[in-house]
Each structure stands twice: as structure tokens, then as C-alpha cells.
CSV table of N, CA, C and O in Angstrom, one decimal:
chain,number,residue,atom,x,y,z
B,1,UNK,N,50.9,48.7,105.6
B,1,UNK,CA,50.6,50.0,106.2
B,1,UNK,C,50.6,51.1,105.1
B,1,UNK,O,51.6,51.3,104.4
B,2,UNK,N,49.5,51.8,105.0
B,2,UNK,CA,49.4,52.8,104.0
B,2,UNK,C,50.2,54.1,104.4
B,2,UNK,O,50.0,54.5,105.5
B,3,UNK,N,51.0,54.6,103.5
B,3,UNK,CA,51.8,55.8,103.8
B,3,UNK,C,51.6,56.8,102.6
B,3,UNK,O,51.8,56.3,101.4
B,4,UNK,N,51.4,58.0,102.9
B,4,UNK,CA,51.4,59.1,101.9
B,4,UNK,C,52.4,60.1,102.3
B,4,UNK,O,52.4,60.6,103.5
B,5,UNK,N,53.3,60.5,101.4
B,5,UNK,CA,54.3,61.5,101.8
B,5,UNK,C,54.3,62.6,100.7
B,5,UNK,O,54.7,62.3,99.5
B,6,UNK,N,54.0,63.8,101.1
B,6,UNK,CA,54.0,64.9,100.2
B,6,UNK,C,55.4,65.6,100.1
B,6,UNK,O,56.2,65.5,101.1
B,7,UNK,N,55.7,66.2,99.0
B,7,UNK,CA,56.9,66.9,98.9
B,7,UNK,C,56.7,68.0,97.8
B,7,UNK,O,55.7,68.0,97.1
B,8,UNK,N,57.7,68.9,97.7
B,8,UNK,CA,57.6,70.0,96.7
B,8,UNK,C,57.2,71.3,97.2
B,8,UNK,O,57.1,72.3,96.4
B,9,UNK,N,56.8,71.4,98.4
B,9,UNK,CA,56.4,72.7,99.0
B,9,UNK,C,57.6,73.6,99.1
B,9,UNK,O,58.7,73.2,99.0
B,10,UNK,N,57.3,74.9,99.4
B,10,UNK,CA,58.4,75.9,99.6
B,10,UNK,C,57.9,77.3,99.5
B,10,UNK,O,56.6,77.5,99.6
B,11,UNK,N,58.8,78.2,99.4
B,11,UNK,CA,58.5,79.6,99.3
B,11,UNK,C,58.6,80.1,97.8
B,11,UNK,O,59.6,79.8,97.2
B,12,UNK,N,57.6,80.8,97.4
B,12,UNK,CA,57.5,81.2,96.0
B,12,UNK,C,56.9,82.6,95.9
B,12,UNK,O,56.0,82.9,96.8
B,13,UNK,N,57.3,83.4,95.0
B,13,UNK,CA,56.7,84.7,94.8
B,13,UNK,C,55.3,84.6,94.1
B,13,UNK,O,55.1,83.7,93.3
B,14,UNK,N,54.5,85.6,94.4
B,14,UNK,CA,53.2,85.6,93.7
B,14,UNK,C,53.4,85.6,92.2
B,14,UNK,O,54.3,86.2,91.6
B,15,UNK,N,52.6,84.8,91.5
B,15,UNK,CA,52.7,84.6,90.1
B,15,UNK,C,53.5,83.4,89.7
B,15,UNK,O,53.6,83.0,88.5
B,16,UNK,N,54.3,82.8,90.7
B,16,UNK,CA,55.1,81.7,90.4
B,16,UNK,C,54.4,80.4,90.4
B,16,UNK,O,53.2,80.3,90.5
B,17,UNK,N,55.2,79.3,90.2
B,17,UNK,CA,54.6,78.0,90.2
B,17,UNK,C,55.4,77.0,91.1
B,17,UNK,O,56.5,77.2,91.4
B,18,UNK,N,54.7,76.0,91.5
B,18,UNK,CA,55.2,74.9,92.3
B,18,UNK,C,54.5,73.6,91.8
B,18,UNK,O,53.4,73.7,91.4
B,19,UNK,N,55.2,72.5,91.9
B,19,UNK,CA,54.6,71.2,91.7
B,19,UNK,C,54.8,70.4,92.9
B,19,UNK,O,55.9,70.1,93.4
B,20,UNK,N,53.6,70.0,93.5
B,20,UNK,CA,53.6,69.1,94.7
B,20,UNK,C,53.5,67.7,94.2
B,20,UNK,O,52.9,67.4,93.2
B,21,UNK,N,54.2,66.8,95.0
B,21,UNK,CA,54.1,65.4,94.7
B,21,UNK,C,53.7,64.7,96.0
B,21,UNK,O,53.9,65.2,97.1
B,22,UNK,N,53.0,63.6,95.8
B,22,UNK,CA,52.6,62.8,96.9
B,22,UNK,C,52.8,61.3,96.6
B,22,UNK,O,52.2,60.8,95.7
B,23,UNK,N,53.8,60.7,97.2
B,23,UNK,CA,54.2,59.3,97.0
B,23,UNK,C,53.5,58.4,97.9
B,23,UNK,O,53.5,58.7,99.1
B,24,UNK,N,52.8,57.4,97.4
B,24,UNK,CA,52.0,56.5,98.2
B,24,UNK,C,52.7,55.1,98.2
B,24,UNK,O,53.4,54.7,97.3
B,25,UNK,N,52.5,54.4,99.4
B,25,UNK,CA,53.0,53.1,99.5
B,25,UNK,C,52.1,52.3,100.4
B,25,UNK,O,51.2,52.9,101.1
B,26,UNK,N,52.1,51.0,100.3
B,26,UNK,CA,51.3,50.1,101.1
B,26,UNK,C,49.8,50.0,100.7
B,26,UNK,O,49.0,49.5,101.4
B,27,UNK,N,49.6,50.4,99.4
B,27,UNK,CA,48.3,50.2,98.9
B,27,UNK,C,48.3,49.9,97.4
B,27,UNK,O,49.4,50.1,96.7
B,28,UNK,N,47.2,49.4,96.8
B,28,UNK,CA,47.1,49.2,95.4
B,28,UNK,C,46.7,50.5,94.8
B,28,UNK,O,45.6,50.9,94.7
B,29,UNK,N,47.7,51.3,94.4
B,29,UNK,CA,47.6,52.7,94.1
B,29,UNK,C,46.5,52.9,93.0
B,29,UNK,O,45.7,53.9,93.1
B,30,UNK,N,46.5,52.1,92.0
B,30,UNK,CA,45.5,52.3,90.9
B,30,UNK,C,44.1,52.1,91.3
B,30,UNK,O,43.2,52.4,90.5
B,31,UNK,N,43.8,51.6,92.5
B,31,UNK,CA,42.4,51.4,93.0
B,31,UNK,C,41.9,52.5,93.9
B,31,UNK,O,40.8,52.5,94.4
B,32,UNK,N,42.8,53.6,94.0
B,32,UNK,CA,42.4,54.6,95.0
B,32,UNK,C,42.2,56.0,94.2
B,32,UNK,O,43.0,56.4,93.4
B,33,UNK,N,41.2,56.7,94.7
B,33,UNK,CA,41.0,58.0,94.3
B,33,UNK,C,41.9,58.9,95.2
B,33,UNK,O,42.1,58.5,96.4
B,34,UNK,N,42.4,60.0,94.7
B,34,UNK,CA,43.3,60.8,95.5
B,34,UNK,C,42.9,62.3,95.4
B,34,UNK,O,42.4,62.7,94.4
B,35,UNK,N,43.1,63.0,96.4
B,35,UNK,CA,42.8,64.4,96.5
B,35,UNK,C,43.8,65.2,97.2
B,35,UNK,O,44.6,64.6,98.0
B,36,UNK,N,43.8,66.5,96.9
B,36,UNK,CA,44.6,67.4,97.6
B,36,UNK,C,43.7,68.4,98.4
B,36,UNK,O,42.7,68.8,97.9
B,37,UNK,N,44.1,68.6,99.7
B,37,UNK,CA,43.4,69.6,100.5
B,37,UNK,C,44.5,70.6,101.0
B,37,UNK,O,45.7,70.3,100.9
B,38,UNK,N,44.0,71.7,101.6
B,38,UNK,CA,44.9,72.6,102.2
B,38,UNK,C,44.3,73.3,103.4
B,38,UNK,O,43.1,73.3,103.5
B,39,UNK,N,45.2,73.7,104.3
B,39,UNK,CA,44.7,74.3,105.5
B,39,UNK,C,45.7,75.5,105.9
B,39,UNK,O,46.9,75.2,106.0
B,40,UNK,N,45.1,76.7,105.9
B,40,UNK,CA,45.9,77.8,106.3
B,40,UNK,C,45.7,78.0,107.9
B,40,UNK,O,44.7,77.5,108.4
B,41,UNK,N,46.6,78.7,108.5
B,41,UNK,CA,46.5,78.9,110.0
B,41,UNK,C,45.2,79.5,110.4
B,41,UNK,O,44.8,80.5,109.8
B,42,UNK,N,44.6,78.9,111.3
B,42,UNK,CA,43.3,79.5,111.8
B,42,UNK,C,42.1,79.2,111.0
B,42,UNK,O,41.0,79.7,111.2
B,43,UNK,N,42.3,78.4,109.9
B,43,UNK,CA,41.2,78.1,109.0
B,43,UNK,C,40.9,76.6,108.9
B,43,UNK,O,41.7,75.8,109.3
B,44,UNK,N,39.8,76.3,108.3
B,44,UNK,CA,39.4,74.9,108.2
B,44,UNK,C,40.2,74.3,107.0
B,44,UNK,O,40.7,75.0,106.1
B,45,UNK,N,40.3,73.0,107.0
B,45,UNK,CA,40.9,72.3,105.8
B,45,UNK,C,39.9,72.3,104.7
B,45,UNK,O,38.8,71.9,104.8
B,46,UNK,N,40.4,72.7,103.5
B,46,UNK,CA,39.6,72.8,102.3
B,46,UNK,C,40.0,71.9,101.2
B,46,UNK,O,41.2,71.7,101.0
B,47,UNK,N,39.1,71.4,100.5
B,47,UNK,CA,39.3,70.6,99.3
B,47,UNK,C,40.0,71.5,98.2
B,47,UNK,O,39.5,72.7,98.0
B,48,UNK,N,41.0,71.0,97.5
B,48,UNK,CA,41.6,71.7,96.5
B,48,UNK,C,41.4,71.1,95.1
B,48,UNK,O,40.9,71.7,94.2
B,49,UNK,N,41.7,69.8,95.0
B,49,UNK,CA,41.6,69.1,93.7
B,49,UNK,C,41.5,67.6,94.0
B,49,UNK,O,42.0,67.1,95.0
B,50,UNK,N,40.8,66.8,93.1
B,50,UNK,CA,40.7,65.4,93.2
B,50,UNK,C,40.8,64.7,91.9
B,50,UNK,O,40.5,65.3,90.9
B,51,UNK,N,41.3,63.5,91.9
B,51,UNK,CA,41.4,62.7,90.7
B,51,UNK,C,40.9,61.3,91.0
B,51,UNK,O,41.2,60.7,92.0
B,52,UNK,N,40.1,60.7,90.1
B,52,UNK,CA,39.5,59.4,90.3
B,52,UNK,C,40.6,58.3,90.2
B,52,UNK,O,41.7,58.6,89.7
B,53,UNK,N,40.2,57.1,90.6
B,53,UNK,CA,41.1,56.0,90.7
B,53,UNK,C,41.6,55.7,89.3
B,53,UNK,O,42.8,55.3,89.1
B,54,UNK,N,40.8,55.9,88.2
B,54,UNK,CA,41.2,55.7,86.9
B,54,UNK,C,41.9,56.8,86.2
B,54,UNK,O,42.5,56.7,85.2
B,55,UNK,N,41.8,58.0,86.9
B,55,UNK,CA,42.4,59.2,86.3
B,55,UNK,C,41.5,59.8,85.2
B,55,UNK,O,41.8,60.9,84.7
B,56,UNK,N,40.3,59.2,85.0
B,56,UNK,CA,39.4,59.7,84.0
B,56,UNK,C,38.7,61.0,84.3
B,56,UNK,O,38.3,61.7,83.4
B,57,UNK,N,38.6,61.2,85.6
B,57,UNK,CA,37.9,62.4,86.0
B,57,UNK,C,38.6,63.2,87.1
B,57,UNK,O,39.3,62.6,87.9
B,58,UNK,N,38.5,64.5,87.0
B,58,UNK,CA,39.2,65.4,88.0
B,58,UNK,C,38.1,66.4,88.5
B,58,UNK,O,37.1,66.7,87.8
B,59,UNK,N,38.5,67.0,89.6
B,59,UNK,CA,37.6,68.0,90.2
B,59,UNK,C,38.4,69.0,90.9
B,59,UNK,O,39.5,68.7,91.4
B,60,UNK,N,38.0,70.3,90.8
B,60,UNK,CA,38.7,71.4,91.4
B,60,UNK,C,37.8,72.3,92.2
B,60,UNK,O,36.6,72.5,91.8
B,61,UNK,N,38.4,72.9,93.2
B,61,UNK,CA,37.6,74.0,93.9
B,61,UNK,C,37.6,75.2,93.0
B,61,UNK,O,38.5,75.4,92.1
B,62,UNK,N,36.6,76.0,93.1
B,62,UNK,CA,36.5,77.2,92.3
B,62,UNK,C,37.7,78.1,92.4
B,62,UNK,O,38.0,78.7,91.4
B,63,UNK,N,38.3,78.2,93.5
B,63,UNK,CA,39.4,79.2,93.7
B,63,UNK,C,40.7,78.8,93.1
B,63,UNK,O,41.5,79.6,92.9
B,64,UNK,N,40.8,77.5,92.7
B,64,UNK,CA,42.0,77.1,92.0
B,64,UNK,C,41.8,76.6,90.6
B,64,UNK,O,42.8,76.4,89.8
B,65,UNK,N,40.5,76.5,90.2
B,65,UNK,CA,40.2,76.1,88.8
B,65,UNK,C,40.9,77.0,87.8
B,65,UNK,O,40.8,78.2,87.9
B,66,UNK,N,41.6,76.4,86.8
B,66,UNK,CA,42.3,77.1,85.8
B,66,UNK,C,43.7,77.4,86.1
B,66,UNK,O,44.5,77.9,85.3
B,67,UNK,N,44.1,77.3,87.4
B,67,UNK,CA,45.4,77.6,87.8
B,67,UNK,C,46.2,76.3,88.3
B,67,UNK,O,47.4,76.2,88.1
B,68,UNK,N,45.4,75.4,88.9
B,68,UNK,CA,46.0,74.1,89.4
B,68,UNK,C,45.6,73.0,88.5
B,68,UNK,O,44.5,72.9,88.0
B,69,UNK,N,46.5,72.0,88.4
B,69,UNK,CA,46.2,70.7,87.7
B,69,UNK,C,46.6,69.5,88.5
B,69,UNK,O,47.8,69.5,88.9
B,70,UNK,N,45.7,68.6,88.7
B,70,UNK,CA,46.0,67.4,89.4
B,70,UNK,C,46.2,66.3,88.4
B,70,UNK,O,45.6,66.2,87.3
B,71,UNK,N,47.2,65.4,88.6
B,71,UNK,CA,47.5,64.3,87.7
B,71,UNK,C,48.1,63.2,88.6
B,71,UNK,O,48.4,63.3,89.7
B,72,UNK,N,48.1,62.0,88.0
B,72,UNK,CA,48.6,60.8,88.7
B,72,UNK,C,49.5,60.0,87.7
B,72,UNK,O,49.2,60.0,86.5
B,73,UNK,N,50.5,59.3,88.3
B,73,UNK,CA,51.3,58.4,87.6
B,73,UNK,C,51.2,57.1,88.3
B,73,UNK,O,51.9,56.9,89.4
B,74,UNK,N,50.4,56.1,87.9
B,74,UNK,CA,50.3,54.9,88.6
B,74,UNK,C,51.5,54.0,88.6
B,74,UNK,O,51.7,53.2,89.5
B,75,UNK,N,52.4,54.2,87.6
B,75,UNK,CA,53.6,53.5,87.6
B,75,UNK,C,54.6,53.9,88.7
B,75,UNK,O,55.4,53.1,89.1
B,76,UNK,N,54.4,55.1,89.1
B,76,UNK,CA,55.3,55.7,90.2
B,76,UNK,C,54.5,55.8,91.5
B,76,UNK,O,55.1,56.3,92.5
B,77,UNK,N,53.3,55.4,91.6
B,77,UNK,CA,52.4,55.5,92.8
B,77,UNK,C,52.5,56.9,93.3
B,77,UNK,O,52.6,57.2,94.5
B,78,UNK,N,52.3,57.9,92.4
B,78,UNK,CA,52.5,59.3,92.8
B,78,UNK,C,51.3,60.1,92.2
B,78,UNK,O,51.0,59.9,91.0
B,79,UNK,N,50.9,61.0,93.0
B,79,UNK,CA,49.9,62.0,92.5
B,79,UNK,C,50.6,63.4,92.6
B,79,UNK,O,51.4,63.7,93.5
B,80,UNK,N,50.3,64.2,91.6
B,80,UNK,CA,50.9,65.5,91.5
B,80,UNK,C,49.8,66.7,91.6
B,80,UNK,O,48.7,66.5,91.3
B,81,UNK,N,50.3,67.8,92.0
B,81,UNK,CA,49.5,69.0,91.9
B,81,UNK,C,50.4,70.1,91.4
B,81,UNK,O,51.3,70.6,92.0
B,82,UNK,N,50.1,70.5,90.1
B,82,UNK,CA,50.8,71.6,89.5
B,82,UNK,C,50.1,72.8,89.8
B,82,UNK,O,48.9,73.0,89.5
B,83,UNK,N,50.8,73.8,90.4
B,83,UNK,CA,50.2,75.0,90.8
B,83,UNK,C,50.8,76.2,90.1
B,83,UNK,O,52.0,76.4,90.3
B,84,UNK,N,50.1,76.9,89.3
B,84,UNK,CA,50.5,78.0,88.5
B,84,UNK,C,49.8,79.3,89.0
B,84,UNK,O,48.8,79.2,89.7
B,85,UNK,N,50.4,80.4,88.6
B,85,UNK,CA,49.8,81.7,89.0
B,85,UNK,C,49.5,81.8,90.4
B,85,UNK,O,48.3,82.2,90.8
B,86,UNK,N,50.4,81.4,91.3
B,86,UNK,CA,50.1,81.4,92.7
B,86,UNK,C,49.9,82.7,93.3
B,86,UNK,O,50.5,83.7,92.8
B,87,UNK,N,49.0,82.8,94.3
B,87,UNK,CA,48.6,84.0,95.0
B,87,UNK,C,48.9,83.9,96.5
B,87,UNK,O,49.0,82.7,97.0
B,88,UNK,N,49.1,85.0,97.1
B,88,UNK,CA,49.4,84.9,98.6
B,88,UNK,C,48.3,84.1,99.3
B,88,UNK,O,48.6,83.4,100.3
B,89,UNK,N,47.1,84.2,98.9
B,89,UNK,CA,46.0,83.4,99.5
B,89,UNK,C,46.1,81.9,99.3
B,89,UNK,O,45.3,81.2,99.9
B,90,UNK,N,47.0,81.5,98.5
B,90,UNK,CA,47.2,80.0,98.3
B,90,UNK,C,48.2,79.5,99.4
B,90,UNK,O,48.4,78.3,99.5
B,91,UNK,N,48.7,80.4,100.2
B,91,UNK,CA,49.6,80.0,101.3
B,91,UNK,C,48.9,79.1,102.3
B,91,UNK,O,47.8,79.4,102.8
B,92,UNK,N,49.4,77.9,102.5
B,92,UNK,CA,48.7,76.9,103.4
B,92,UNK,C,49.6,75.6,103.5
B,92,UNK,O,50.6,75.5,102.7
B,93,UNK,N,49.3,74.8,104.4
B,93,UNK,CA,49.8,73.4,104.4
B,93,UNK,C,49.0,72.5,103.5
B,93,UNK,O,47.7,72.5,103.6
B,94,UNK,N,49.6,71.9,102.5
B,94,UNK,CA,48.9,71.1,101.6
B,94,UNK,C,49.0,69.6,101.9
B,94,UNK,O,50.1,69.1,102.2
B,95,UNK,N,47.9,68.9,101.9
B,95,UNK,CA,47.8,67.5,102.2
B,95,UNK,C,47.3,66.7,101.1
B,95,UNK,O,46.4,67.1,100.4
B,96,UNK,N,47.8,65.5,100.9
B,96,UNK,CA,47.2,64.6,100.0
B,96,UNK,C,46.4,63.5,100.8
B,96,UNK,O,46.8,63.2,101.9
B,97,UNK,N,45.4,63.0,100.2
B,97,UNK,CA,44.5,62.0,100.8
B,97,UNK,C,44.1,61.0,99.8
B,97,UNK,O,44.0,61.2,98.6
B,98,UNK,N,43.9,59.7,100.3
B,98,UNK,CA,43.5,58.6,99.5
B,98,UNK,C,42.3,57.9,100.0
B,98,UNK,O,42.1,57.7,101.2
B,99,UNK,N,41.5,57.4,99.1
B,99,UNK,CA,40.3,56.6,99.4
B,99,UNK,C,40.1,55.6,98.4
B,99,UNK,O,40.1,55.9,97.2
B,100,UNK,N,39.9,54.3,98.8
B,100,UNK,CA,39.6,53.2,97.9
B,100,UNK,C,38.4,53.5,97.1
B,100,UNK,O,37.4,54.1,97.6
B,101,UNK,N,38.4,53.1,95.8
B,101,UNK,CA,37.3,53.4,94.9
B,101,UNK,C,36.0,52.8,95.4
B,101,UNK,O,34.9,53.3,95.0
B,102,UNK,N,36.0,51.8,96.2
B,102,UNK,CA,34.8,51.1,96.7
B,102,UNK,C,34.5,51.5,98.1
B,102,UNK,O,33.5,51.0,98.7
B,103,UNK,N,35.2,52.4,98.7
B,103,UNK,CA,35.0,52.8,100.1
B,103,UNK,C,33.7,53.5,100.2
B,103,UNK,O,33.3,54.3,99.4
B,104,UNK,N,32.9,53.1,101.3
B,104,UNK,CA,31.6,53.7,101.5
B,104,UNK,C,31.8,54.8,102.5
B,104,UNK,O,31.5,54.7,103.7
B,105,UNK,N,32.3,55.9,102.0
B,105,UNK,CA,32.5,57.1,102.8
B,105,UNK,C,31.9,58.3,102.2
B,105,UNK,O,31.9,58.4,101.0
B,106,UNK,N,31.4,59.2,103.0
B,106,UNK,CA,30.9,60.4,102.4
B,106,UNK,C,31.9,61.2,101.7
B,106,UNK,O,33.1,61.0,101.9
B,107,UNK,N,31.5,62.0,100.8
B,107,UNK,CA,32.4,62.8,100.0
B,107,UNK,C,33.2,63.7,101.0
B,107,UNK,O,32.7,64.2,101.9
B,108,UNK,N,34.5,63.8,100.7
B,108,UNK,CA,35.3,64.6,101.6
B,108,UNK,C,36.0,63.9,102.7
B,108,UNK,O,36.8,64.4,103.4
B,109,UNK,N,35.5,62.7,103.0
B,109,UNK,CA,36.1,61.9,104.0
B,109,UNK,C,37.1,60.8,103.5
B,109,UNK,O,36.7,60.1,102.6
B,110,UNK,N,38.3,60.9,103.9
B,110,UNK,CA,39.3,60.0,103.5
B,110,UNK,C,40.0,59.3,104.6
B,110,UNK,O,40.3,59.9,105.6
B,111,UNK,N,40.3,58.0,104.5
B,111,UNK,CA,40.9,57.3,105.6
B,111,UNK,C,42.4,57.5,105.7
B,111,UNK,O,43.0,57.3,106.8
B,112,UNK,N,43.0,57.9,104.6
B,112,UNK,CA,44.5,58.0,104.6
B,112,UNK,C,44.9,59.4,104.2
B,112,UNK,O,44.5,60.0,103.2
B,113,UNK,N,45.9,59.9,105.0
B,113,UNK,CA,46.4,61.3,104.9
B,113,UNK,C,47.9,61.3,105.0
B,113,UNK,O,48.5,60.6,105.8
B,114,UNK,N,48.5,62.3,104.2
B,114,UNK,CA,49.9,62.5,104.4
B,114,UNK,C,50.1,63.6,105.5
B,114,UNK,O,49.1,64.2,105.9
B,115,UNK,N,51.3,63.8,105.9
B,115,UNK,CA,51.6,64.8,107.0
B,115,UNK,C,51.6,66.2,106.5
B,115,UNK,O,51.5,67.2,107.3
B,116,UNK,N,51.6,66.4,105.1
B,116,UNK,CA,51.5,67.8,104.6
B,116,UNK,C,52.8,68.4,104.2
B,116,UNK,O,53.9,67.9,104.6
B,117,UNK,N,52.7,69.4,103.3
B,117,UNK,CA,53.9,70.1,102.9
B,117,UNK,C,53.5,71.6,102.8
B,117,UNK,O,52.4,71.9,102.3
B,118,UNK,N,54.3,72.5,103.3
B,118,UNK,CA,54.0,73.9,103.4
B,118,UNK,C,54.3,74.6,102.1
B,118,UNK,O,55.4,74.5,101.5
B,119,UNK,N,53.3,75.4,101.7
B,119,UNK,CA,53.5,76.3,100.6
B,119,UNK,C,53.3,77.7,101.1
B,119,UNK,O,52.2,78.0,101.7
B,120,UNK,N,54.2,78.6,100.8
B,120,UNK,CA,54.1,80.0,101.2
B,120,UNK,C,54.3,80.8,99.9
B,120,UNK,O,55.4,80.7,99.2
B,121,UNK,N,53.4,81.7,99.7
B,121,UNK,CA,53.4,82.6,98.5
B,121,UNK,C,53.6,84.0,99.0
B,121,UNK,O,52.7,84.5,99.7
B,122,UNK,N,54.7,84.6,98.6
B,122,UNK,CA,54.9,86.0,99.1
B,122,UNK,C,54.4,87.0,98.0
B,122,UNK,O,54.4,86.7,96.8
B,123,UNK,N,54.0,88.1,98.5
B,123,UNK,CA,53.4,89.1,97.6
B,123,UNK,C,54.5,90.1,97.1
B,123,UNK,O,55.6,90.1,97.5
């Protein structure tokens, strides 16, 4: 059974930093692409960052590019999201998601999701 569990969320002042972690189990971690999404109250869930199964390629939404960094540690079955220069508009519940590198799914569709971790940025 695939499980993804996020951690590292919390309350931070604008301009501060947080590092989110997502620990995975029940899958061959190195064969999965991983992404972070976020959802603020009353808004749709948005893509934040993604990393390929090999770690060779990453992708970011325009609103976080240059401030957030996604990385993975296959030895620890964990994906990270380093968030710097945080802004109040970054406040949201952050989710990690996993998709097998061979999965025939449209971009943005992931079969496995974590429960999320809340990030609140105060002004």
C-alpha cells in the first residue's frame, strides 16, 4: 500500500523559510516522479514543483520559481521542498503526489497523494 506523508509545515513570517518533507512507503521510490501541489481555502489545487524519477529534471510554477527548490533522496524515500522568501500568498495546504515513470496519465494527474501539511505565512 502506497503511503505519502508530508511534514515540515507551520507558521512563518514573510521572508522566512521552511523545508517540507514527504516520506514515501509501499513503492519503488526511485521509479516515481514526485510533485508538490498546494491549495488555499476557496481556491483550486495548483502545481508548485515537480522532480522526475531520476532527479535529472525539475519543474516549477512561475510564482515560486527562484524561491522554492524541489529535491529527492532516494536512499531515504523522501522528497523535499525548500521554500525561501516566503510570502503571505504562499499560505496553503501543501500536498506531495507520486506517479510511476511509466504511468499513462495526463500531466497533472497523480494516483497517489499525501494528506497535506499546512503552511501559513504571516505578513
